[in-house]
Every structure is written in C-alpha cells, then in structure tokens.
Coordinates of C-alpha atoms in Angstrom, one line a residue:
M1 CA 81.0 -4.9 -21.6
K2 CA 83.3 -3.0 -19.3
G3 CA 87.0 -3.1 -20.0
W4 CA 87.9 -4.1 -16.4
L5 CA 85.6 -7.1 -16.6
I6 CA 87.0 -8.2 -20.0
G7 CA 90.5 -7.8 -18.5
C8 CA 89.5 -9.8 -15.5
I9 CA 88.3 -12.7 -17.5
L10 CA 91.3 -12.7 -19.8
G11 CA 93.6 -12.5 -16.7
L12 CA 91.9 -15.6 -15.3
I13 CA 92.3 -17.5 -18.5
F14 CA 95.9 -16.6 -19.5
L15 CA 97.6 -15.6 -16.2
K16 CA 95.7 -17.9 -13.9
G17 CA 94.5 -17.2 -10.4
L18 CA 93.5 -14.1 -8.4
T19 CA 96.7 -12.2 -9.3
G20 CA 96.1 -12.7 -13.0
A21 CA 92.5 -11.5 -12.6
I22 CA 93.7 -8.3 -10.8
I23 CA 96.4 -7.6 -13.4
G24 CA 93.8 -8.1 -16.2
M25 CA 91.3 -5.7 -14.4
V26 CA 93.9 -3.0 -14.1
L27 CA 95.0 -3.3 -17.8
G28 CA 91.4 -3.3 -18.9
Y29 CA 90.6 -0.2 -17.0
F30 CA 93.7 1.8 -18.2
L31 CA 93.5 0.6 -21.8
F32 CA 89.7 0.9 -22.3
D33 CA 87.6 2.3 -19.5
R34 CA 89.7 5.3 -18.6
R35 CA 90.2 6.3 -22.2
K36 CA 86.5 6.0 -22.9
N37 CA 85.5 7.9 -19.8
A38 CA 87.9 10.7 -20.7
S39 CA 86.4 11.1 -24.2
R40 CA 82.9 11.1 -22.7
G41 CA 83.9 13.7 -20.0
A42 CA 85.7 15.9 -22.6
R43 CA 82.5 16.6 -24.5
F44 CA 81.0 18.3 -21.4
D45 CA 84.1 20.6 -21.1
P46 CA 83.2 24.0 -22.5
Q47 CA 86.8 24.7 -23.6
Y48 CA 86.9 21.4 -25.4
G49 CA 83.6 22.0 -27.1
Q50 CA 84.7 25.5 -28.1
A51 CA 88.0 24.2 -29.5
L52 CA 86.1 21.7 -31.7
I53 CA 83.8 24.4 -33.1
E54 CA 86.7 26.7 -33.8
F55 CA 88.7 24.1 -35.7
T56 CA 85.6 23.0 -37.6
Y57 CA 84.7 26.6 -38.7
E58 CA 88.3 27.5 -39.5
M59 CA 88.4 24.5 -41.9
M60 CA 85.0 25.4 -43.2
G61 CA 86.3 28.9 -44.2
Y62 CA 89.4 27.3 -45.7
V63 CA 87.4 24.9 -47.8
A64 CA 84.9 27.6 -48.9
R65 CA 87.8 29.8 -50.1
S66 CA 89.1 26.9 -52.2
A67 CA 86.0 27.3 -54.5
G68 CA 87.5 30.5 -55.8
R69 CA 85.3 32.7 -53.7
V70 CA 83.1 32.3 -50.6
N71 CA 79.6 32.3 -51.9
E72 CA 76.1 32.6 -50.4
E73 CA 75.7 28.8 -50.1
H74 CA 78.8 28.5 -48.0
I75 CA 77.7 31.2 -45.6
A76 CA 74.1 29.8 -45.5
L77 CA 75.4 26.3 -44.5
A78 CA 77.8 27.8 -41.9
N79 CA 74.8 29.6 -40.3
E80 CA 72.6 26.5 -40.6
Y81 CA 75.1 24.5 -38.6
M82 CA 75.1 27.2 -35.9
N83 CA 71.3 26.8 -35.7
I84 CA 71.5 23.0 -35.6
M85 CA 74.1 23.1 -32.8
Q86 CA 72.0 25.7 -31.0
L87 CA 75.0 27.9 -30.3
N88 CA 74.5 30.9 -28.0
E89 CA 75.5 34.4 -29.1
H90 CA 79.0 34.1 -27.7
M91 CA 79.7 30.8 -29.5
R92 CA 78.2 32.1 -32.7
S93 CA 80.7 35.0 -32.6
V94 CA 83.5 32.4 -32.0
A95 CA 82.3 30.4 -35.0
R96 CA 82.1 33.5 -37.2
D97 CA 85.6 34.7 -36.3
A98 CA 87.0 31.2 -36.9
F99 CA 85.3 31.1 -40.3
K100 CA 86.8 34.4 -41.2
R101 CA 90.3 33.2 -40.2
G102 CA 89.9 30.1 -42.3
K103 CA 88.9 32.0 -45.4
S104 CA 91.8 34.5 -45.1
S105 CA 94.6 34.1 -47.6
S106 CA 97.1 34.1 -44.7
F107 CA 95.4 31.2 -43.0
D108 CA 97.9 28.4 -42.1
I109 CA 96.0 25.0 -42.4
D110 CA 99.1 23.1 -41.3
N111 CA 99.2 25.0 -38.0
C112 CA 95.4 24.5 -37.6
I113 CA 95.8 20.7 -38.0
T114 CA 98.7 20.6 -35.6
N115 CA 96.6 22.4 -33.0
Y116 CA 93.6 20.2 -33.7
R117 CA 95.6 17.0 -33.1
A118 CA 97.0 18.5 -29.9
V119 CA 93.4 18.7 -28.6
V120 CA 91.8 15.5 -30.0
G121 CA 94.8 13.3 -30.6
R122 CA 94.8 10.9 -33.6
N123 CA 91.3 9.6 -33.4
L124 CA 90.6 8.8 -37.0
E125 CA 86.9 8.2 -36.5
L126 CA 86.5 11.7 -34.9
V127 CA 88.6 13.1 -37.9
T128 CA 86.2 11.4 -40.3
Y129 CA 83.2 13.1 -38.7
L130 CA 84.9 16.4 -39.1
L131 CA 85.7 15.8 -42.7
E132 CA 82.1 14.9 -43.5
I133 CA 81.2 18.5 -42.5
Q134 CA 83.9 19.9 -44.8
I135 CA 82.6 17.9 -47.7
Q136 CA 79.2 19.3 -47.2
V137 CA 80.6 22.8 -47.2
A138 CA 82.4 22.1 -50.5
L139 CA 79.2 20.7 -52.0
S140 CA 76.8 23.3 -50.6
D141 CA 76.4 24.8 -54.0
G142 CA 76.0 21.3 -55.6
V143 CA 79.3 21.5 -57.5
L144 CA 82.8 20.2 -56.6
T145 CA 85.6 21.9 -58.4
D146 CA 89.0 20.4 -59.0
N147 CA 90.6 22.8 -56.4
E148 CA 87.9 21.9 -53.8
R149 CA 88.6 18.2 -54.3
T150 CA 92.3 18.8 -54.0
T151 CA 91.9 20.8 -50.9
L152 CA 89.7 18.2 -49.2
I153 CA 92.0 15.4 -50.1
S154 CA 95.1 17.3 -48.9
M155 CA 93.4 18.2 -45.7
A156 CA 92.3 14.5 -45.2
V157 CA 95.8 13.2 -45.8
K158 CA 97.3 15.7 -43.3
L159 CA 94.8 14.4 -40.7
G160 CA 95.7 10.8 -41.3
V161 CA 92.9 9.8 -43.7
S162 CA 93.9 8.3 -47.1
A163 CA 93.0 9.9 -50.4
A164 CA 90.9 6.8 -51.3
S165 CA 89.0 7.0 -48.1
M166 CA 88.3 10.7 -48.6
N167 CA 87.1 10.1 -52.2
S168 CA 84.8 7.4 -50.7
L169 CA 83.4 10.0 -48.3
I170 CA 82.8 12.4 -51.1
E171 CA 81.0 9.9 -53.1
K172 CA 78.8 9.0 -50.1
R173 CA 77.8 12.6 -49.8
Y174 CA 76.7 12.6 -53.5
Q175 CA 74.6 9.5 -52.7
E176 CA 73.0 11.3 -49.7
M177 CA 72.2 14.3 -51.9
A178 CA 70.7 12.2 -54.7
F179 CA 68.6 10.2 -52.2
R180 CA 67.3 13.3 -50.4
K181 CA 66.3 14.9 -53.7
G182 CA 64.6 11.7 -54.9
Y183 CA 63.0 11.0 -51.6
S184 CA 61.6 14.5 -51.4
N185 CA 59.9 13.9 -54.7
Y186 CA 58.8 10.4 -53.8
S187 CA 57.2 11.4 -50.5
G188 CA 56.0 14.8 -51.5
S189 CA 57.8 16.4 -48.5
S190 CA 60.6 18.9 -48.2
Y191 CA 62.9 16.2 -46.7
G192 CA 66.5 17.1 -46.6
G193 CA 66.5 20.8 -47.1
Y194 CA 69.8 21.1 -48.9
Q195 CA 70.7 23.5 -51.6
E196 CA 69.7 22.7 -55.2
R197 CA 70.8 24.3 -58.4
S198 CA 68.3 26.1 -60.5
D199 CA 68.0 23.2 -62.9
N200 CA 67.3 20.8 -60.0
S201 CA 70.4 18.7 -60.7
Y202 CA 73.8 18.2 -59.3
S203 CA 77.2 18.2 -60.9
E204 CA 80.1 15.9 -60.2
D205 CA 83.7 16.0 -61.5
R206 CA 84.7 12.3 -61.6
Y207 CA 87.9 11.1 -60.0
E208 CA 89.5 10.2 -63.3
N209 CA 89.0 13.5 -65.0
S210 CA 88.1 17.2 -64.4
H211 CA 84.9 17.2 -66.4
S212 CA 81.4 17.5 -64.9
Y213 CA 78.2 15.6 -65.7
E214 CA 74.7 16.0 -64.6
R215 CA 73.6 13.6 -61.9
T216 CA 70.0 13.2 -63.0
D217 CA 69.8 9.5 -63.9
T218 CA 70.0 8.1 -60.3
S219 CA 66.7 6.7 -59.1
T220 CA 65.6 7.1 -55.6
L221 CA 65.7 3.4 -54.9
K222 CA 69.2 3.0 -56.4
A223 CA 70.4 6.0 -54.3
A224 CA 69.0 4.3 -51.2
Y225 CA 71.0 1.2 -51.8
A226 CA 74.1 3.2 -52.5
L227 CA 73.6 5.2 -49.3
L228 CA 73.6 2.0 -47.3
G229 CA 76.6 0.8 -49.2
V230 CA 75.0 -2.4 -50.5
D231 CA 74.3 -3.8 -53.9
E232 CA 70.7 -3.8 -55.3
S233 CA 70.9 -7.6 -55.5
A234 CA 71.9 -8.0 -51.9
A235 CA 69.8 -10.2 -49.6
F236 CA 67.6 -8.4 -47.1
P237 CA 69.5 -9.7 -44.1
E238 CA 72.7 -8.2 -45.6
I239 CA 70.9 -4.9 -46.1
K240 CA 69.6 -4.9 -42.6
K241 CA 73.0 -5.6 -41.2
A242 CA 74.5 -2.6 -43.2
Y243 CA 71.6 -0.4 -42.0
K244 CA 72.2 -1.3 -38.3
K245 CA 76.0 -0.7 -38.7
M246 CA 75.5 2.8 -40.2
M247 CA 72.8 3.7 -37.6
L248 CA 75.3 2.7 -34.9
K249 CA 77.9 4.9 -36.3
Y250 CA 75.7 8.0 -36.0
H251 CA 74.0 7.0 -32.7
P252 CA 74.5 9.8 -30.1
D253 CA 76.2 7.4 -27.7
R254 CA 78.6 6.3 -30.3
L255 CA 79.4 9.9 -31.3
A256 CA 79.9 10.8 -27.7
S257 CA 82.3 7.9 -27.2
Q258 CA 84.4 9.2 -30.0
G259 CA 84.8 12.6 -28.3
L260 CA 82.3 14.7 -30.1
S261 CA 80.9 17.6 -28.0
E262 CA 77.2 17.9 -27.2
E263 CA 76.9 20.7 -29.9
M264 CA 78.6 18.7 -32.6
I265 CA 76.5 15.6 -32.0
K266 CA 73.4 17.5 -33.1
V267 CA 74.9 17.9 -36.5
Y268 CA 74.6 14.3 -37.3
T269 CA 70.9 13.8 -36.7
Q270 CA 70.2 14.4 -40.3
K271 CA 72.5 11.6 -41.4
A272 CA 70.7 9.1 -39.1
Q273 CA 67.4 10.3 -40.7
D274 CA 68.8 9.7 -44.2
I275 CA 69.9 6.2 -43.3
Q276 CA 66.5 5.4 -41.7
A277 CA 64.6 6.7 -44.6
A278 CA 66.7 4.8 -47.1
F279 CA 66.2 1.5 -45.2
D280 CA 62.5 2.1 -44.8
L281 CA 62.1 2.7 -48.6
I282 CA 64.0 -0.5 -49.5
R283 CA 62.1 -2.5 -46.9
K284 CA 58.8 -1.2 -48.3
E285 CA 59.8 -1.9 -51.9
R286 CA 60.8 -5.4 -51.0
G287 CA 57.6 -6.0 -49.0
F288 CA 59.2 -6.5 -45.6
K289 CA 57.6 -5.1 -42.5

C-alpha cells in the first residue's frame, strides 16, 4: 500500500477531518514514498551502479588478501560475478582496478567504508547483501581462516552489523554450500557450481576455537532445513512461512527497493534458486504437493 494512502487513513483517524488527512498524506509521502522512489531511481543511475560495483570489488580484494594470499579461487569468483552481472568491458575494467586496490597492502578499508556510507547511507539490509558477497569470497576455496573471519567481522561491525549477525551469515553460507553439494548428488545435476576441495568436503573453523573439522556428516535434507532456518520437526505451515519470507528477501523487487543496482540484483538469483530447491526437497520428502 502507498505511503500517502496509509498516511491519509491515519490522519483521518488520529487528526480528524480533511486537514488531518492532508497532513497524513504529506507525511506518508515524505517518510515512505519519496524515500522508496529514490532508492528505486538510484539503481538506474550509472554512477550509482558503478559506485556499488567499485565498493564491492574493493572489499572483495581486501577480504581475499586476508587469506594470506589472493588465490585462483578468489580471482575465479571475482570473474564469475562479472559474468553474472553481465558487465561490459568498461565496467569489467572498473571492477578489476577496484579489486587490485582492495588487495593492496596500502588499502584503507576505513576510508572505503566511509565513502560507501556516503553513497548508500546506513541501510543495513543493503549492507547485509554486500556482506553476503564478501563471505562467498572468503569461502571460495572452501576454508575460512581465523584471519578471514576476523576481517569479515571487523568489516561488518564498521558497517553497523553486529558480530553475532555476521557469524550467523557465515553459518548460513556453510548451509548453502552443504545443500548445493548434497543436492547435486541427490539430483544428479551440476547444481550450484561452487568450488569444492579435492577431497569433496568443506572445512570450518568453529566460533569457539581455531580448529577445523570436515563438514561431511550433513545430510542434504538436514541442510535444506538449515538453509530455510527451521527445525526438522517444524510443522509444514511454519516451513512454508519461512520459505516465503526468504524468497521475498531475494525477490528482484525487494532487492531494488533496498537500493541494489540492476547489475547487483542479478547476483542473488542463485540464492533464490537455493531456497526454492530446499523447499521443494522438503515438500517432496514430506509428501506435500
């Protein structure tokens, strides 16, 4: 529902009369509609879109360097994102230059974050989308080092996201990886297309210590429940509600309303596919149509 209409109704209820309705309409427009329209309009601005890509790739280079060295997996993922976003040659050059700046030992992450906030403000949901990409960079080789985790959390906190929330996002990424691997085996397809280690497993250093363990005991179905953020004993209506909530989060219109550019929106298509596949698997296992 439009902000001006909501404001009009509230004005009639609380302020009474035509004057109250007009005041409510004006407030609704300025507090909701104008802000929403501005974010939608920004994504079509080439300069805004370029700025988002530059910030994203600078941070990608910075995160990649925190692994100790920028490896082939980091570079492959950076190139994959360029393909997904369908960047032209000019924008590919912009992204490559930004990645190089980010991986430089002289790169100032604090200045990068300050500039980022000057462009996008303090929209934490938009920040979360950006951080999800950085997590994928860190996990592109299947291993998260202590330094990579520290870098990710430090970056998140500086952007206004708590350490606990960032750890939750990291765990969610592990769940996605486990599900894609299991679903690929389950369906006999190449679903997911992410990097695997030579032993077909993933390593994770748990939050409470710096040791790693092999993540080979997670079943596909268990990973599907974890991906949707529900317990395996949850009732189907609860599962369906969680599924719809997550699908809404990654719906193109929702992404656009949060200020993501046209190019950046394309990055999240895979996540929507993960969510859909997880729900379909659970639904099939439970015998629901």
